[in-house]
mmCIF file of C-alpha atoms in Angstrom:
data_model
loop_
_atom_site.group_PDB
_atom_site.id
_atom_site.type_symbol
_atom_site.label_atom_id
_atom_site.label_comp_id
_atom_site.label_asym_id
_atom_site.label_seq_id
_atom_site.Cartn_x
_atom_site.Cartn_y
_atom_site.Cartn_z
ATOM 1 C CA MET A 1 -10.153 -29.548 -23.818
ATOM 2 C CA LEU A 2 -11.696 -28.616 -20.293
ATOM 3 C CA LEU A 3 -15.143 -27.683 -22.499
ATOM 4 C CA LEU A 4 -15.049 -31.828 -24.146
ATOM 5 C CA ILE A 5 -14.453 -33.533 -21.277
ATOM 6 C CA PRO A 6 -18.429 -33.288 -20.420
ATOM 7 C CA LYS A 7 -19.212 -33.976 -23.761
ATOM 8 C CA MET A 8 -17.217 -37.522 -23.301
ATOM 9 C CA ILE A 9 -18.502 -38.029 -20.508
ATOM 10 C CA LEU A 10 -22.375 -38.379 -21.057
ATOM 11 C CA PRO A 11 -21.814 -40.757 -24.168
ATOM 12 C CA MET A 12 -19.058 -42.610 -22.706
ATOM 13 C CA THR A 13 -21.205 -43.718 -19.354
ATOM 14 C CA VAL A 14 -24.224 -44.448 -21.363
ATOM 15 C CA PHE A 15 -22.189 -46.428 -23.710
ATOM 16 C CA ALA A 16 -20.613 -48.022 -19.952
ATOM 17 C CA LEU A 17 -24.219 -48.831 -19.052
ATOM 18 C CA MET A 18 -25.990 -50.205 -22.207
ATOM 19 C CA LYS A 19 -22.636 -52.268 -22.867
ATOM 20 C CA TYR A 20 -22.560 -54.079 -19.095
ATOM 21 C CA PHE A 21 -26.402 -54.724 -19.323
ATOM 22 C CA PHE A 22 -27.332 -55.733 -23.097
ATOM 23 C CA GLY A 23 -24.350 -56.388 -24.557
ATOM 24 C CA ILE A 24 -22.039 -53.979 -26.895
ATOM 25 C CA THR A 25 -24.648 -54.658 -30.052
ATOM 26 C CA ALA A 26 -26.943 -52.125 -27.674
ATOM 27 C CA GLY A 27 -24.317 -49.475 -26.430
ATOM 28 C CA VAL A 28 -22.955 -49.190 -29.649
ATOM 29 C CA ILE A 29 -26.953 -48.168 -31.039
ATOM 30 C CA SER A 30 -27.094 -46.464 -27.373
ATOM 31 C CA ILE A 31 -24.273 -43.919 -28.638
ATOM 32 C CA ALA A 32 -26.358 -43.963 -32.481
ATOM 33 C CA VAL A 33 -29.374 -42.912 -30.814
ATOM 34 C CA LEU A 34 -28.179 -39.648 -28.933
ATOM 35 C CA GLY A 35 -26.264 -38.666 -31.882
ATOM 36 C CA LEU A 36 -29.790 -38.722 -34.135
ATOM 37 C CA VAL A 37 -31.004 -37.075 -31.301
ATOM 38 C CA GLY A 38 -28.639 -34.249 -30.900
ATOM 39 C CA PHE A 39 -28.312 -33.753 -34.424
ATOM 40 C CA LEU A 40 -32.107 -32.936 -34.891
ATOM 41 C CA LEU A 41 -32.472 -30.709 -31.748
ATOM 42 C CA ARG A 42 -29.475 -29.015 -32.512
ATOM 43 C CA GLU A 43 -30.941 -25.736 -33.984
ATOM 44 C CA LYS A 44 -33.529 -25.449 -31.187
ATOM 45 C CA ILE A 45 -30.201 -25.549 -28.956
ATOM 46 C CA PHE A 46 -28.589 -23.100 -30.342
ATOM 47 C CA ASP A 47 -31.398 -21.362 -30.005
ATOM 48 C CA ILE A 48 -31.197 -21.725 -26.599
ATOM 49 C CA ILE A 49 -27.775 -21.123 -26.457
ATOM 50 C CA VAL A 50 -27.779 -17.511 -28.457
ATOM 51 C CA LYS A 51 -30.721 -16.452 -26.053
ATOM 52 C CA HIS A 52 -28.747 -16.968 -22.832
ATOM 53 C CA TYR A 53 -25.377 -15.327 -24.368
ATOM 54 C CA LYS A 54 -27.521 -12.534 -25.312
ATOM 55 C CA VAL A 55 -29.070 -12.074 -21.639
ATOM 56 C CA GLU A 56 -25.450 -12.414 -20.220
ATOM 57 C CA LYS A 57 -23.485 -9.884 -22.951
ATOM 58 C CA TYR A 58 -25.950 -7.895 -21.682
ATOM 59 C CA SER A 59 -25.938 -7.766 -17.770
ATOM 60 C CA THR A 60 -22.721 -8.062 -18.298
ATOM 61 C CA LEU A 61 -22.246 -4.923 -20.161
ATOM 62 C CA GLU A 62 -24.198 -3.325 -18.040
ATOM 63 C CA ALA A 63 -21.496 -4.556 -14.704
ATOM 64 C CA PHE A 64 -19.023 -2.844 -16.562
ATOM 65 C CA LYS A 65 -20.934 0.454 -17.408
ATOM 66 C CA ASN A 66 -21.950 0.304 -13.536
ATOM 67 C CA LYS A 67 -18.170 -0.163 -11.979
ATOM 68 C CA ASP A 68 -17.286 3.843 -11.604
#
């Protein structure tokens, strides 16, 4: 549940700002553009997440080994 909150805040903020300044059509288009950009960059984003996970995994394992 808590992981979904940051994912919801950015689109809601973008939509609210675009709707406030330019109207509802601009708000909907901005969300569509954000979704398209996210879809196009998903492989690159997953690569970054996997790389970060591997670094953290090995550092966590090393910390447990050195616990004694």
